[in-house]
Coordinates of C-alpha atoms and ligand atoms in Angstrom, one line a residue:
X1 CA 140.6 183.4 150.4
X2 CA 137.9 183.4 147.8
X3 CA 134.9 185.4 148.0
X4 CA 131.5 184.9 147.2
X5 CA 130.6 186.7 143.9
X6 CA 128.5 189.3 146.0
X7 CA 131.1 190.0 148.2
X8 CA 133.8 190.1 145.4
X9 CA 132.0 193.0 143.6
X10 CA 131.3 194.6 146.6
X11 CA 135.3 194.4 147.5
X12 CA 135.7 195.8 143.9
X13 CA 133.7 198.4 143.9
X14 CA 135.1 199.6 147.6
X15 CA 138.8 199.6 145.8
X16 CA 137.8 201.5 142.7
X17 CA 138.4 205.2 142.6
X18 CA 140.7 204.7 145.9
X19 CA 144.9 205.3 145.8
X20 CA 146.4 202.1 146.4
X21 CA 148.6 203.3 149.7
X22 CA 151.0 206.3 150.2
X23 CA 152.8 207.7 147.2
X24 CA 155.5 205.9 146.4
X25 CA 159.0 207.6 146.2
X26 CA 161.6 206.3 143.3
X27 CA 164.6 204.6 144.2
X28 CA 166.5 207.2 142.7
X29 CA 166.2 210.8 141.0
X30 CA 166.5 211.3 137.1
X31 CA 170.4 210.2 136.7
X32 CA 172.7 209.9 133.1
X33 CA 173.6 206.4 133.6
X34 CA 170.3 205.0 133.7
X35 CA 168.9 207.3 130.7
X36 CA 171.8 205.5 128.7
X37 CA 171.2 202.3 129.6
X38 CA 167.2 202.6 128.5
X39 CA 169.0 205.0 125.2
X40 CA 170.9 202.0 124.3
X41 CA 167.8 199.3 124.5
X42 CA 166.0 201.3 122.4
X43 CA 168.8 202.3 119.9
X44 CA 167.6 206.2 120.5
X45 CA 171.2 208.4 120.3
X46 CA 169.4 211.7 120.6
X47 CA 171.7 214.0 121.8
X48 CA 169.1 215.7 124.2
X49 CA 169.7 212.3 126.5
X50 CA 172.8 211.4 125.6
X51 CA 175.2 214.9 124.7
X52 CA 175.7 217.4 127.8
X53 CA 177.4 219.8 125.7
X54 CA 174.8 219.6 122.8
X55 CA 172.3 219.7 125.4
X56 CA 173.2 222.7 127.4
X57 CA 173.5 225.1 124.0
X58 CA 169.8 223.2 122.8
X59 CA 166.7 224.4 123.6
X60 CA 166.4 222.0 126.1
X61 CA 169.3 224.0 128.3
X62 CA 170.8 220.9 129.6
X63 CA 170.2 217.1 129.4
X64 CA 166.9 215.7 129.4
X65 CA 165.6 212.0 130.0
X66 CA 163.2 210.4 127.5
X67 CA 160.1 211.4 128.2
X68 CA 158.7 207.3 127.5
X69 CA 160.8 206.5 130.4
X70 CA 158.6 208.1 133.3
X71 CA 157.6 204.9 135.0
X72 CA 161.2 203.8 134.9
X73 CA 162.0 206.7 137.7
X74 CA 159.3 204.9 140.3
X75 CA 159.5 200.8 139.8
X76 CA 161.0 199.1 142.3
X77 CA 163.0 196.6 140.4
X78 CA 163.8 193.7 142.1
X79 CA 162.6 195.0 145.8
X80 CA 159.3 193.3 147.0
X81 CA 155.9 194.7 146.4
X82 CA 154.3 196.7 149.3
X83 CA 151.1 195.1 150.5
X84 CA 148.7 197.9 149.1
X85 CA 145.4 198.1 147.5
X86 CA 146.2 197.0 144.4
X87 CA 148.2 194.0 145.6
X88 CA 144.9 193.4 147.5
X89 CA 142.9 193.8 143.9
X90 CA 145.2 191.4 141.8
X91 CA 144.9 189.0 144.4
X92 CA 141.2 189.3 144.4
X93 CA 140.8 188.2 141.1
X94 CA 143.2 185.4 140.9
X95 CA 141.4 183.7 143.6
X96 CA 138.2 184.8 141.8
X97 CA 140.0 182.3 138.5
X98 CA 142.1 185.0 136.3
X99 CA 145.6 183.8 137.4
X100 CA 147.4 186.0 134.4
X101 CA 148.5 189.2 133.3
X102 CA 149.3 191.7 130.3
X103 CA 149.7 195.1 129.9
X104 CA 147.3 196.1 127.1
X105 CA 147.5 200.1 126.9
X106 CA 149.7 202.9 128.1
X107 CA 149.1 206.0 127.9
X108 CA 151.0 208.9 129.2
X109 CA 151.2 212.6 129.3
X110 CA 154.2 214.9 130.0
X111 CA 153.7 218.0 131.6
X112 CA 157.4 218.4 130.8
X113 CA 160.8 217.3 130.3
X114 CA 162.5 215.7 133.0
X115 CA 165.9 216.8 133.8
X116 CA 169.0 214.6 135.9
X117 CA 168.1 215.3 139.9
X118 CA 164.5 215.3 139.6
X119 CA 162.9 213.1 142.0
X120 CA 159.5 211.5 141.2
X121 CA 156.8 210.6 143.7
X122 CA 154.0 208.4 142.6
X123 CA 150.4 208.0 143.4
X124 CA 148.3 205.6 141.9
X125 CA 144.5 204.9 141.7
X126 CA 142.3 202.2 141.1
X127 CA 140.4 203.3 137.9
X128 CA 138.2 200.9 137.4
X129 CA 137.5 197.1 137.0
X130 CA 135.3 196.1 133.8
X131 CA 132.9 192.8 134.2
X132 CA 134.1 189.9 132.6
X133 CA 135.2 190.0 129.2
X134 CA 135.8 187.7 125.9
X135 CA 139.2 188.3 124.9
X136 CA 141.1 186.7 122.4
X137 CA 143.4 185.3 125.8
X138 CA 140.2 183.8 127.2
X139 CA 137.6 185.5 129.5
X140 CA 139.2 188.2 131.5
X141 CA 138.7 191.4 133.3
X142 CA 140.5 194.6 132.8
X143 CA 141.9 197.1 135.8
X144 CA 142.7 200.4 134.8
X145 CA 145.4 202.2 137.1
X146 CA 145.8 205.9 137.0
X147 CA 149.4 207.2 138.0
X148 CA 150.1 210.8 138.4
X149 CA 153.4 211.5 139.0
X150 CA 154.7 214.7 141.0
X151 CA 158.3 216.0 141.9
X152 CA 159.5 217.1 144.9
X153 CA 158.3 220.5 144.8
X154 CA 155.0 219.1 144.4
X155 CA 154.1 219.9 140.4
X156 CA 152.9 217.1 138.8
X157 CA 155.1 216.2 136.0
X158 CA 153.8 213.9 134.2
X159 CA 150.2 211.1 133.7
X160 CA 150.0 207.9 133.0
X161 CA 146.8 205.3 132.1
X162 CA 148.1 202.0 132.4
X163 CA 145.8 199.1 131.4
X164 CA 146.0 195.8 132.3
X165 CA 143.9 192.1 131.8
X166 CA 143.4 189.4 134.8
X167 CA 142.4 186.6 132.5
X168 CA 142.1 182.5 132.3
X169 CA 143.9 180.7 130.0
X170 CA 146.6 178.4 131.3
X171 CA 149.0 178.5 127.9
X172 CA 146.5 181.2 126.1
X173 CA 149.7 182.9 125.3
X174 CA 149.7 180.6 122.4
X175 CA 146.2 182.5 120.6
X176 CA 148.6 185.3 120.0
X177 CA 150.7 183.3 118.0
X178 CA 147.7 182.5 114.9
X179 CA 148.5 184.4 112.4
X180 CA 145.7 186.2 111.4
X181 CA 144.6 184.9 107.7
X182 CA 142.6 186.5 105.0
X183 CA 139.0 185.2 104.0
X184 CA 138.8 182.7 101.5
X185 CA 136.4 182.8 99.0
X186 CA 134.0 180.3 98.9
X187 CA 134.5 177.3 96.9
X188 CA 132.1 175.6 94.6
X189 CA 131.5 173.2 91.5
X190 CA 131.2 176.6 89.1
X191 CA 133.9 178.4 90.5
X192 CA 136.7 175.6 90.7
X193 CA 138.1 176.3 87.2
X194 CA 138.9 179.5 89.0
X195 CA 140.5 178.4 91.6
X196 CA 142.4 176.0 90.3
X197 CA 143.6 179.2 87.4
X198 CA 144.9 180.5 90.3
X199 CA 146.7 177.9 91.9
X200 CA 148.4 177.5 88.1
X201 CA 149.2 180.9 87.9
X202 CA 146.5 181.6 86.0
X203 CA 143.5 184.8 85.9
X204 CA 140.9 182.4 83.9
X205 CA 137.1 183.9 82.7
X206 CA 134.2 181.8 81.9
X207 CA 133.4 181.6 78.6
X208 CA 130.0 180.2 77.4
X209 CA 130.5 176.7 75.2
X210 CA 128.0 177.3 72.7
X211 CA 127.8 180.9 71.6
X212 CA 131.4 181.7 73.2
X213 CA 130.3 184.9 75.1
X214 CA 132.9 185.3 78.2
X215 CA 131.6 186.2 82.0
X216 CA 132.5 186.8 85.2
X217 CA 131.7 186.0 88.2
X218 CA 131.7 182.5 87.4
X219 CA 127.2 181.3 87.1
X220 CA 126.2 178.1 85.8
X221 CA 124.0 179.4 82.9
X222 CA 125.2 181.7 79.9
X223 CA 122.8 185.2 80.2
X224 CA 123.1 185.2 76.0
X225 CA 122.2 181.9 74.5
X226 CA 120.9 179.9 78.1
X227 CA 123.3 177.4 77.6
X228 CA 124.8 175.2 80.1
X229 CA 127.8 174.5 78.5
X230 CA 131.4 176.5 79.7
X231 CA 134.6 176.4 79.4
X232 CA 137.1 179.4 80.0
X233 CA 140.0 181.7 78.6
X234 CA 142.7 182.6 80.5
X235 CA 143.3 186.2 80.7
X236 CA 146.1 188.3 79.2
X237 CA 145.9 190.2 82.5
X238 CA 146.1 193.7 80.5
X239 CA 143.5 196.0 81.7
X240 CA 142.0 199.3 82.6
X241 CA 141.3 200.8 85.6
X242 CA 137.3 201.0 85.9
X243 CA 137.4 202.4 89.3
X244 CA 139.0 201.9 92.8
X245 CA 138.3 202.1 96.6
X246 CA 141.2 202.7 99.4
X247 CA 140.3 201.5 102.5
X248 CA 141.8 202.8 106.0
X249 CA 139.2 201.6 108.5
X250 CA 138.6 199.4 110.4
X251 CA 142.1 197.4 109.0
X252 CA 141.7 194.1 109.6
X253 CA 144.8 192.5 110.3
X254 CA 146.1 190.6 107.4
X255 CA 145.8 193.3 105.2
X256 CA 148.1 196.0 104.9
X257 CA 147.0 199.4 104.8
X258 CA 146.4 201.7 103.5
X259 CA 144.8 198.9 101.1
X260 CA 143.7 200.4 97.2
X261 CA 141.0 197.6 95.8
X262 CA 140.8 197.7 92.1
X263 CA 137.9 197.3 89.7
X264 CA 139.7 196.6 86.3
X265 CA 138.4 196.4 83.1
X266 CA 140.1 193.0 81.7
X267 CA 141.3 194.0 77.7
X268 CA 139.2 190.6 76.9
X269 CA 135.8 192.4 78.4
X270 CA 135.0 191.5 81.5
X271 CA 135.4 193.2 85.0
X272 CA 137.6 192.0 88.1
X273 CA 137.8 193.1 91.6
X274 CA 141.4 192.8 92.8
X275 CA 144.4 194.3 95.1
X276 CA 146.0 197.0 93.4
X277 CA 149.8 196.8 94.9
X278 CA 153.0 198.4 94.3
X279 CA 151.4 202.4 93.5
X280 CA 150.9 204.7 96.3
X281 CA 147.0 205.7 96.6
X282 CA 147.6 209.1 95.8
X283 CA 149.2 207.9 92.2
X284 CA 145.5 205.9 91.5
X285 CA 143.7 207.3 88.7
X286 CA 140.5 205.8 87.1
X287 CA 141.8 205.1 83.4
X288 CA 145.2 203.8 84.1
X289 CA 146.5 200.7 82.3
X290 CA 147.6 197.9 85.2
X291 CA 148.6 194.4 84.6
X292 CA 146.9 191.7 86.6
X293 CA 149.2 188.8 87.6
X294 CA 148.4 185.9 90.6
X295 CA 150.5 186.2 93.4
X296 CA 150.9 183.8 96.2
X297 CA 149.2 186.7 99.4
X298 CA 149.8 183.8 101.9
X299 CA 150.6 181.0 102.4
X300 CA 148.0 178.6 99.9
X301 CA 146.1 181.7 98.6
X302 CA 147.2 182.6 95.5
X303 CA 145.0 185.3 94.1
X304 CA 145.2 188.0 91.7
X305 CA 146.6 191.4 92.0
X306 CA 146.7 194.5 89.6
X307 CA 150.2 197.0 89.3
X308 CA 150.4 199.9 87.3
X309 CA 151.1 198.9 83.7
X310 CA 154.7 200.1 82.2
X311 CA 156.3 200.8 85.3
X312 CA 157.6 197.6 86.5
X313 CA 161.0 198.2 86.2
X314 CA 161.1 201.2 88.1
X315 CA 159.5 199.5 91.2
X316 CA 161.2 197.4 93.3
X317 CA 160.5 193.5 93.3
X318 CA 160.4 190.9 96.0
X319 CA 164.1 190.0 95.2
X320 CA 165.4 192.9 95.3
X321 CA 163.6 194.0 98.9
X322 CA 166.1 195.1 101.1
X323 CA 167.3 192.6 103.3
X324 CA 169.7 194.8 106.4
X325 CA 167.0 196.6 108.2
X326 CA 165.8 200.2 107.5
X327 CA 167.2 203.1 110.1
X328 CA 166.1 206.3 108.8
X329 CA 169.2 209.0 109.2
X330 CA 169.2 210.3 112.9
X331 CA 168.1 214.2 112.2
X332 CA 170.4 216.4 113.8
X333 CA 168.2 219.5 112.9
X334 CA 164.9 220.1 114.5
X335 CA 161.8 219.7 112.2
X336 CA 159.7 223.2 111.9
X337 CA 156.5 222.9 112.5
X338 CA 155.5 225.1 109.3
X339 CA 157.3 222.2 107.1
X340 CA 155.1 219.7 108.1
X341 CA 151.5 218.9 106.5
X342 CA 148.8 216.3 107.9
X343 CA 149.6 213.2 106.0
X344 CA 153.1 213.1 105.5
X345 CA 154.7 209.7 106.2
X346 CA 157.6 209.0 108.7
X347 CA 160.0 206.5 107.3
X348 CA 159.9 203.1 108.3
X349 CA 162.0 201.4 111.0
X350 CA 162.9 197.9 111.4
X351 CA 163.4 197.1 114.7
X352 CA 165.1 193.5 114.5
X353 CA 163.9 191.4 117.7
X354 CA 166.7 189.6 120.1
X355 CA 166.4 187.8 123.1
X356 CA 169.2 190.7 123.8
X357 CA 167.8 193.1 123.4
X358 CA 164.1 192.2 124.9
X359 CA 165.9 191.5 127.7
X360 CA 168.0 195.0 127.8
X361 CA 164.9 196.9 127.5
X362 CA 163.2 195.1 130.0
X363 CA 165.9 195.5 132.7
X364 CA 166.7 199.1 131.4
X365 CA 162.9 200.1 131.9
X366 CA 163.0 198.3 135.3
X367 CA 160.4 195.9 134.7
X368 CA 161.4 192.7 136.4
X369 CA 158.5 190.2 135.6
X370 CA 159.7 186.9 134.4
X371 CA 158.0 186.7 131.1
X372 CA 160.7 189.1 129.7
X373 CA 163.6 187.7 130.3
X374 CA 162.9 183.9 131.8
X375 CA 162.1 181.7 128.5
X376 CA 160.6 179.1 130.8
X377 CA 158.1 181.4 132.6
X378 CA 157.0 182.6 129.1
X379 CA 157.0 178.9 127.9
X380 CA 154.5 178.8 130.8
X381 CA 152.1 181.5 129.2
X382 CA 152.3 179.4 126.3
X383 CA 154.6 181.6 124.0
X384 CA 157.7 180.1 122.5
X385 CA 160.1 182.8 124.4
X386 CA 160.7 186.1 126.0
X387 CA 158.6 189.0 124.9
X388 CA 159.2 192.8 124.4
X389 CA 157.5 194.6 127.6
X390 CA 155.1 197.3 126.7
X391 CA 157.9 200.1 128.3
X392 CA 160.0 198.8 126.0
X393 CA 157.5 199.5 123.1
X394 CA 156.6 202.6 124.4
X395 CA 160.8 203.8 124.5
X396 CA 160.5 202.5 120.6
X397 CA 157.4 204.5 119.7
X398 CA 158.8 207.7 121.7
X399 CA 162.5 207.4 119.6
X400 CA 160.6 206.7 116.1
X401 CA 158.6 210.0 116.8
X402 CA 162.0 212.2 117.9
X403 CA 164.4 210.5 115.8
X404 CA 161.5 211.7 112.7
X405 CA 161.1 215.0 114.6
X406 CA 164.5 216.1 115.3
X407 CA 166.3 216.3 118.8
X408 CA 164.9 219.6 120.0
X409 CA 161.2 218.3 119.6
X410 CA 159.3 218.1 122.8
X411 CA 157.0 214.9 123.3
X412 CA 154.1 216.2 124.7
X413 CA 152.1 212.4 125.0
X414 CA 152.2 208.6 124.3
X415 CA 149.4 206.4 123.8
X416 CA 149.9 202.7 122.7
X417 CA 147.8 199.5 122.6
X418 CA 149.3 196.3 122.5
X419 CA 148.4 193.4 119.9
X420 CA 151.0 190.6 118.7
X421 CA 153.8 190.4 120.4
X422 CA 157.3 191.0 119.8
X423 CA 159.3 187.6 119.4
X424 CA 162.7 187.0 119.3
X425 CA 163.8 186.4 115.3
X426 CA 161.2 188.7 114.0
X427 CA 161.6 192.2 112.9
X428 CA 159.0 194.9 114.1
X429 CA 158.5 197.8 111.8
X430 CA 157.6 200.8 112.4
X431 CA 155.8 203.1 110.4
X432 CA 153.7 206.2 110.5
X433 CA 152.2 209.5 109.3
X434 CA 151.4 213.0 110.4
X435 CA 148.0 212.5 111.6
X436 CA 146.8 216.3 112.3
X437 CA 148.6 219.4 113.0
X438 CA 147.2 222.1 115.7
X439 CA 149.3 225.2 116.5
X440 CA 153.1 224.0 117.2
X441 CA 151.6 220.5 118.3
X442 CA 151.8 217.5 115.6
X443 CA 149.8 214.4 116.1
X444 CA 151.3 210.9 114.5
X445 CA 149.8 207.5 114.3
X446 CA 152.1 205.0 114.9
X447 CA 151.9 201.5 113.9
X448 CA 154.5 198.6 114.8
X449 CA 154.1 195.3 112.9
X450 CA 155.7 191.7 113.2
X451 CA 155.0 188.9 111.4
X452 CA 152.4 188.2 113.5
X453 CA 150.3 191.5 112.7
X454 CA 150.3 194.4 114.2
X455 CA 152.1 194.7 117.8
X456 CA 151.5 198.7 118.8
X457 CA 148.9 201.0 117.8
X458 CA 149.2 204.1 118.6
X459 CA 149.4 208.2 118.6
X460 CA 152.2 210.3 119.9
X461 CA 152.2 214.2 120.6
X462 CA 154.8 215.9 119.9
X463 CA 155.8 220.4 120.2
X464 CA 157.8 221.3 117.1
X465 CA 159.8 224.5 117.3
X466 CA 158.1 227.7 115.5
X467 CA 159.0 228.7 112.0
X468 CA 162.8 230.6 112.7
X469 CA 163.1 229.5 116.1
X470 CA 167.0 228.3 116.9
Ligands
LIG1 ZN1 126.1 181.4 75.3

């Protein structure tokens, strides 16, 4: 039934803060076969899940389940859904005209490992409901769910923030599929020689038709002799670096970052700004010589980019980009935390995307809803096919910190937000760096991108061992 708006809030507001019914037992305590199952979704092979005798001589004294699986241990698969409080919320505001649903954020904490025979009990509470919201999936409203999650013996084990969005959009699946595209720059009579340099594979400069005095940016009158006559040169592309900016935030989806912009002195005079490419940020130096050449960035935007000068040969070109996907070599020794220093970068992972294996993690994390493994009921969102579910993502960013971190690291916390999602066909890849380090705990940022953009954001916590430790 729907409510009036008044009484809607007022329903709301009653809900919020309250659990949504008893605490709800799993079906079943911390077991080996299931930790494999979600271990082979996520292509993790740590022995701490997988290897009872590595295990038992580890630090960990005996197998231990991955920590991104703590929902796993309470779903209830394919049994119905009790009729609680939050079934009472969701219902509320699909009558109220937000008929879908996506997990946005997860966030949870580990109080500590679990081990095969523990048996979770969950309690969950209503968080909070925002107002309505513009989101790129239409208007919708977010409910925030707080899980705590205890054992038998009553110690809680383990947190969870869970967000999700009630929004209207019949088909709005389909805004997550626009690939975000750069800005263009502005097009005009006095800068279409410019333009149409670059779409000839050309870096062209003004050059004034009476006195022959070159400029840039492109302007109708020469500054020397007044005259409205132009014409242009094109450039060699040689250059010097003048000076340089990297930027890290905000990143705006169709760049890459970190993203070094170049201001180059052009051998024939005249300054350009431009993308410098192919040098790591640290390697930038005002002074270098760089070679400017127009590349294609997307598709029908060919612009200008600068690359160190002299080195091309030693850095890899588009042709010769590796085509299997990148696995970083599983580390069998632990990392210490005295070897690791805030910035260093993890190695990327490609994570190729099948309607296998989105459906494996999906069953393996226990999360039945259609969208994951029924083609047709995503059709119906408006996306072309299954989609990754965020457990799924979570089990990815938990490996990708371990498998960096060694087997006998502890994760101590996971926080992810959801963006593009993960498609079958595509490759998501994984990279990250050391964000901060504070006693034995490290802090990485995680990011996971598909051609689409970025699909997870993110930070995990994870315990090193101590400097000597075994
Ligand atoms: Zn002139």
């Amino acid at each position: 039934m729907r409510l009036a708006p008044e009484a809607l809030e007022a329903r709301l507001a009653e809900l919020v803060g309250r659990e949504i019914g008893p605490p709800e037992r799993g079906p079943d305590p911390v077991n080996a076969p299931m930790i494999r199952h979600f271990c082979e979704a996520v292509g993790d092979e740590s022995p701490a899940y997988l290897d009872a005798s590595w295990a038992a001589r580890s630090r960990h004294r005996g197998l231990v389940a991955p920590p991104a699986m703590l929902q796993a241990w309470v779903l209830r698969g394919l049994r119905p859904a009790p009729k609680d409080r939050l079934g009472e919320l969701l219902a509320l505001l699909r009558e109220a005209g937000y008929p879908d649903v996506v997990a946005t954020d997860c966030e949870q904490t580990y109080d500590r490992l679990l081990r095969p025979g523990d048996h979770l009990t969950l309690r969950t509470v209503i968080g909070s409901v925002s107002p309505e919201k513009a989101t790129g999936l239409g208007p919708g409203r977010f409910v925030e769910l707080r899980l705590a999650f205890h054992t038998e013996d009553g110690d809680r084990v383990g947190a969870q923030r869970f967000r999700l969005l009630l929004f209207r959009g019949a088909g709005a699946g389909a805004a997550l599929l626009e690939r975000p595209r750069r800005p263009h720059a502005p097009a005009s009579p006095d800068t279409a020689f410019f333009a149409e340099g670059l779409a000839a594979g050309e870096i062209r400069i003004e050059r004034c038709g009476a006195c022959g005095r070159l400029r840039h940016p492109p302007r109708p009158m020469c500054p020397a002799c007044q005259s409205l006559e132009r014409g242009f040169v094109v450039a060699s592309g040689r250059g010097t670096l003048h000076s340089f900016t990297v930027l890290h935030h905000p990143a705006f989806p169709p760049f890459h970052y970190p993203l070094a912009v170049a201001l180059v002195d052009l051998e024939e005079g005249t300054r350009l700004v431009a993308g410098l490419v192919e040098v790591e940020p640290d390697a930038v130096t005002i002074g270098m010589a760089v070679e400017g050449e127009v590349r294609e960035v997307e598709e029908g935007l060919p612009l200008p980019v600068f690359v160190p000068a002299g080195g091309r040969a030693a850095r890899p070109t588009a042709a010769a980009a590796p085509t299997a996907p990148r696995i970083p070599p599983r580390r069998t020794a632990t990392r210490r935390v005295g070897d690791v220093v805030a910035g260093d970068a993890l190695p990327p992972l490609d994570v190729p995307l099948t309607v296998t294996g989105i459906v494996a993690g999906a069953i393996a994390s226990r999360d039945y809803q259609d969208v994951h493994h029924d083609a047709d009921a995503a059709r119906r969102q408006g996306l072309p096919n299954v989609f990754m579910n965020i457990l799924t993502t979570n089990g990815y960013v938990g490996r990708y910190a371990t498998d960096w971190a060694g087997p006998e690291a502890v994760l101590r916390a996971v926080a992810i937000r959801l963006g593009a999602p993960n498609l079958p066909g595509d490759t998501m890849t994984l990279t990250g760096r050391v964000a901060s380090r504070e006693g034995d705990e490290v802090t990485l940022a995680v990011e996971g991108r598909n051609a689409l953009g970025p699909h997870v954001t993110g930070t995990v916590r994870v315990a090193l061992p101590p400097e000597g430790a075994r």
